[in-house]
Amino acid sequence: MALLEPSDFKRFKVVSVLDSEQTSAELLEIATVDGNGGGYWISREWIRQAASVHAADESWQQKFIQMLEYAASKGWVDAETGAVLAHLASD
């Protein structure tokens, strides 16, 4: 499991070469399945850890916070857990 393009704050998706059952099994280590289908709630802590190379970069941190605020305004951040919704892409 890896976070690709950690500086791309406009797209957040899950891409997998595995079949959907295997993808779900892998993702359940860091995420929960969206009850409405079509996505996964990814742990905010996992995202930060996966992008740890940017931990000291204040500009990156600010953009990450802005992305979370935008996502929250769209209902893509779980208010209780802070997890971020990622859709499952078919590419």
Coordinates of N, CA, C and O in Angstrom, one line a residue:
M1 N 0.9 -1.2 0.0 CA 0.0 0.0 0.0 C 0.9 1.2 0.0 O 1.8 1.3 0.8
A2 N 0.6 2.2 -0.9 CA 1.4 3.4 -1.0 C 0.6 4.6 -1.3 O -0.5 4.4 -2.0
L3 N 1.0 5.7 -1.0 CA 0.4 7.0 -1.3 C 1.2 7.6 -2.5 O 2.4 7.9 -2.3
L4 N 0.6 7.6 -3.7 CA 1.3 8.1 -4.9 C 0.9 9.6 -5.0 O -0.2 9.9 -4.7
E5 N 1.8 10.3 -5.5 CA 1.6 11.8 -5.7 C 1.1 12.5 -4.5 O 0.0 13.1 -4.5
P6 N 1.8 12.4 -3.4 CA 1.3 13.1 -2.1 C 1.2 14.6 -2.2 O 0.6 15.2 -1.3
S7 N 1.7 15.2 -3.3 CA 1.5 16.6 -3.4 C 0.4 17.0 -4.4 O 0.2 18.2 -4.7
D8 N -0.4 16.0 -4.8 CA -1.5 16.3 -5.6 C -2.7 16.4 -4.7 O -3.3 15.4 -4.2
F9 N -3.2 17.6 -4.4 CA -4.2 17.8 -3.5 C -5.6 17.9 -4.1 O -6.6 18.2 -3.5
K10 N -5.7 17.7 -5.4 CA -6.9 17.8 -6.1 C -7.6 16.5 -6.4 O -8.8 16.4 -6.7
R11 N -6.8 15.4 -6.4 CA -7.3 14.1 -6.6 C -7.0 13.1 -5.5 O -5.8 13.1 -5.1
F12 N -7.9 12.4 -5.0 CA -7.7 11.4 -3.9 C -8.5 10.2 -4.3 O -9.7 10.2 -4.2
K13 N -7.8 9.2 -4.7 CA -8.5 8.0 -5.2 C -7.7 6.7 -4.8 O -6.5 6.8 -4.6
V14 N -8.3 5.6 -4.9 CA -7.7 4.3 -4.7 C -7.6 3.7 -6.1 O -8.6 3.6 -6.8
V15 N -6.4 3.3 -6.4 CA -6.2 2.6 -7.7 C -5.5 1.3 -7.3 O -4.6 1.2 -6.6
S16 N -6.0 0.2 -7.9 CA -5.5 -1.1 -7.5 C -5.4 -2.0 -8.8 O -6.3 -2.0 -9.6
V17 N -4.4 -2.9 -8.8 CA -4.3 -3.9 -9.9 C -4.9 -5.2 -9.4 O -5.0 -6.1 -10.2
L18 N -5.3 -5.2 -8.2 CA -6.0 -6.4 -7.6 C -7.4 -6.4 -8.0 O -8.0 -5.4 -8.3
D19 N -8.1 -7.6 -7.9 CA -9.5 -7.6 -8.0 C -10.2 -7.0 -6.9 O -9.5 -6.7 -5.8
S20 N -11.5 -6.7 -7.0 CA -12.1 -5.9 -5.9 C -12.1 -6.5 -4.5 O -12.0 -5.9 -3.5
E21 N -12.2 -7.9 -4.5 CA -12.1 -8.6 -3.2 C -10.8 -8.4 -2.6 O -10.7 -8.2 -1.4
Q22 N -9.7 -8.6 -3.3 CA -8.3 -8.5 -2.8 C -8.1 -7.0 -2.4 O -7.4 -6.8 -1.4
T23 N -8.6 -6.1 -3.2 CA -8.4 -4.6 -2.9 C -9.1 -4.3 -1.6 O -8.5 -3.7 -0.7
S24 N -10.3 -4.8 -1.4 CA -11.0 -4.6 -0.1 C -10.2 -5.2 1.1 O -10.1 -4.5 2.1
A25 N -9.7 -6.4 0.9 CA -8.9 -7.0 2.0 C -7.7 -6.2 2.4 O -7.4 -6.0 3.5
E26 N -7.0 -5.7 1.4 CA -5.8 -4.9 1.6 C -6.2 -3.6 2.3 O -5.5 -3.1 3.2
L27 N -7.2 -2.9 1.8 CA -7.6 -1.6 2.3 C -8.1 -1.7 3.7 O -8.0 -0.7 4.5
L28 N -8.7 -2.8 4.1 CA -9.3 -2.9 5.5 C -8.3 -2.7 6.6 O -8.6 -2.5 7.7
E29 N -7.0 -2.8 6.2 CA -5.9 -2.6 7.2 C -5.8 -1.1 7.5 O -5.3 -0.7 8.6
I30 N -6.2 -0.2 6.6 CA -6.0 1.3 6.8 C -7.3 2.0 6.6 O -7.3 3.3 6.7
A31 N -8.4 1.4 6.2 CA -9.6 2.1 5.8 C -10.9 1.2 6.2 O -10.8 0.1 6.6
T32 N -12.0 1.9 6.1 CA -13.3 1.2 6.2 C -14.1 1.5 4.9 O -13.9 2.5 4.2
V33 N -14.9 0.5 4.5 CA -15.7 0.6 3.3 C -16.8 1.7 3.5 O -17.4 1.7 4.6
D34 N -17.0 2.5 2.5 CA -18.0 3.5 2.5 C -19.4 2.8 2.5 O -19.6 2.0 1.5
G35 N -20.2 3.0 3.4 CA -21.5 2.3 3.4 C -22.4 2.6 2.2 O -23.3 1.9 1.9
N36 N -22.1 3.7 1.5 CA -22.9 4.1 0.3 C -22.3 3.5 -0.9 O -22.8 3.7 -2.0
G37 N -21.2 2.8 -0.8 CA -20.6 2.1 -1.9 C -19.7 3.1 -2.7 O -19.8 4.3 -2.6
G38 N -18.7 2.5 -3.4 CA -17.9 3.3 -4.3 C -16.7 3.9 -3.7 O -16.0 4.7 -4.3
G39 N -16.4 3.6 -2.5 CA -15.3 4.3 -1.9 C -14.8 3.7 -0.6 O -15.4 2.7 0.0
Y40 N -13.7 4.3 0.0 CA -13.2 3.8 1.2 C -12.8 5.1 2.1 O -12.3 6.1 1.6
W41 N -13.0 5.0 3.4 CA -12.7 6.0 4.3 C -11.2 5.7 4.8 O -11.0 4.7 5.5
I42 N -10.3 6.5 4.3 CA -8.9 6.3 4.6 C -8.5 7.0 5.8 O -8.8 8.2 5.9
S43 N -7.8 6.4 6.7 CA -7.3 7.0 7.9 C -6.4 8.2 7.6 O -5.5 8.1 6.9
R44 N -6.8 9.3 8.2 CA -6.0 10.5 8.1 C -4.5 10.3 8.6 O -3.6 10.8 8.0
E45 N -4.4 9.5 9.7 CA -3.1 9.2 10.2 C -2.3 8.5 9.2 O -1.1 8.7 9.1
W46 N -2.9 7.5 8.5 CA -2.2 6.8 7.5 C -1.7 7.7 6.4 O -0.6 7.6 5.9
I47 N -2.5 8.6 5.9 CA -2.2 9.6 4.9 C -0.9 10.4 5.3 O 0.0 10.5 4.6
R48 N -1.0 10.9 6.5 CA 0.2 11.7 7.0 C 1.4 10.8 7.1 O 2.5 11.2 6.8
Q49 N 1.3 9.6 7.6 CA 2.4 8.7 7.7 C 3.0 8.3 6.3 O 4.2 8.3 6.1
A50 N 2.1 8.1 5.4 CA 2.5 7.7 4.0 C 3.2 8.9 3.3 O 4.0 8.7 2.4
A51 N 2.9 10.1 3.7 CA 3.5 11.3 3.2 C 4.5 11.9 4.1 O 4.8 13.1 4.0
S52 N 5.1 11.1 5.0 CA 6.0 11.6 6.0 C 7.2 12.3 5.5 O 7.8 13.2 6.2
V53 N 7.6 12.1 4.2 CA 8.7 12.9 3.6 C 8.4 14.4 3.6 O 9.3 15.2 3.6
H54 N 7.1 14.7 3.7 CA 6.7 16.1 3.7 C 6.4 16.7 5.1 O 6.0 17.8 5.3
A55 N 6.7 15.9 6.1 CA 6.4 16.3 7.5 C 7.0 17.6 7.9 O 6.3 18.4 8.6
A56 N 8.1 18.0 7.5 CA 8.8 19.3 7.9 C 8.5 20.4 6.9 O 8.9 21.5 7.1
D57 N 7.7 20.1 5.8 CA 7.4 21.1 4.8 C 6.1 21.8 5.2 O 5.0 21.3 5.0
E58 N 6.3 23.1 5.7 CA 5.1 23.8 6.1 C 4.2 24.1 5.0 O 2.9 24.1 5.2
S59 N 4.7 24.3 3.8 CA 3.8 24.6 2.6 C 2.9 23.4 2.4 O 1.7 23.5 2.1
W60 N 3.5 22.2 2.4 CA 2.8 20.9 2.2 C 1.7 20.8 3.2 O 0.6 20.4 3.0
Q61 N 2.1 21.0 4.5 CA 1.2 20.8 5.6 C 0.0 21.8 5.5 O -1.1 21.4 5.7
Q62 N 0.2 23.0 5.0 CA -0.9 24.0 4.9 C -1.8 23.5 3.7 O -3.0 23.6 3.9
K63 N -1.2 23.1 2.6 CA -2.0 22.6 1.5 C -2.8 21.3 1.9 O -4.0 21.2 1.5
F64 N -2.3 20.5 2.7 CA -3.0 19.3 3.2 C -4.2 19.7 4.1 O -5.3 19.2 3.9
I65 N -4.0 20.7 5.0 CA -5.0 21.2 5.8 C -6.1 21.8 4.9 O -7.3 21.6 5.2
Q66 N -5.8 22.6 3.9 CA -6.7 23.2 3.0 C -7.5 22.1 2.3 O -8.7 22.3 2.1
M67 N -6.8 21.1 1.8 CA -7.5 20.0 1.2 C -8.5 19.3 2.1 O -9.6 19.0 1.7
L68 N -8.1 19.1 3.3 CA -9.0 18.5 4.3 C -10.3 19.4 4.6 O -11.4 18.9 4.7
E69 N -10.0 20.7 4.7 CA -11.2 21.6 4.9 C -12.1 21.6 3.7 O -13.3 21.5 3.8
Y70 N -11.6 21.5 2.5 CA -12.4 21.5 1.3 C -13.2 20.1 1.3 O -14.4 20.1 1.0
A71 N -12.5 19.1 1.5 CA -13.1 17.7 1.5 C -14.2 17.7 2.6 O -15.3 17.1 2.3
A72 N -14.0 18.3 3.7 CA -15.0 18.3 4.8 C -16.2 19.1 4.3 O -17.4 18.6 4.6
S73 N -16.0 20.1 3.6 CA -17.2 20.9 3.1 C -18.0 20.1 2.1 O -19.2 20.5 1.9
K74 N -17.5 19.1 1.5 CA -18.2 18.3 0.6 C -18.7 17.0 1.2 O -19.3 16.2 0.5
G75 N -18.4 16.8 2.5 CA -18.9 15.6 3.2 C -17.9 14.4 3.0 O -18.3 13.3 3.2
W76 N -16.7 14.7 2.6 CA -15.7 13.7 2.3 C -14.7 13.4 3.5 O -13.8 12.7 3.3
V77 N -15.0 14.0 4.6 CA -14.2 13.7 5.8 C -15.2 13.3 6.9 O -16.2 14.0 7.1
D78 N -14.9 12.2 7.5 CA -15.8 11.7 8.6 C -15.6 12.5 9.8 O -14.5 12.6 10.3
A79 N -16.6 13.2 10.3 CA -16.5 14.1 11.4 C -16.1 13.4 12.7 O -15.4 14.0 13.5
E80 N -16.4 12.2 12.8 CA -16.1 11.4 14.0 C -14.6 10.9 14.0 O -13.9 11.0 15.0
T81 N -14.2 10.3 12.9 CA -12.9 9.7 12.9 C -11.8 10.5 12.2 O -10.6 10.3 12.3
G82 N -12.3 11.5 11.3 CA -11.3 12.3 10.6 C -10.8 11.6 9.3 O -10.0 12.1 8.6
A83 N -11.4 10.4 9.0 CA -11.0 9.7 7.8 C -11.5 10.4 6.6 O -12.5 11.1 6.6
V84 N -10.7 10.2 5.5 CA -11.0 10.9 4.2 C -11.5 9.9 3.2 O -11.0 8.8 3.1
L85 N -12.6 10.3 2.5 CA -13.2 9.4 1.5 C -12.4 9.4 0.2 O -12.2 10.5 -0.3
A86 N -12.1 8.2 -0.2 CA -11.4 8.1 -1.5 C -12.3 7.2 -2.4 O -12.8 6.2 -1.9
H87 N -12.5 7.5 -3.6 CA -13.3 6.7 -4.5 C -12.3 5.6 -5.1 O -11.1 5.8 -5.2
L88 N -12.9 4.5 -5.6 CA -12.2 3.4 -6.2 C -12.2 3.7 -7.7 O -13.3 3.7 -8.3
A89 N -11.0 4.0 -8.2 CA -10.9 4.3 -9.7 C -10.7 3.0 -10.4 O -10.2 2.0 -9.9
S90 N -11.1 3.0 -11.7 CA -11.0 1.8 -12.5 C -9.8 1.7 -13.4 O -9.6 0.8 -14.1
D91 N -8.9 2.7 -13.3 CA -7.7 2.7 -14.1 C -6.6 2.1 -13.2 O -5.9 1.4 -13.3

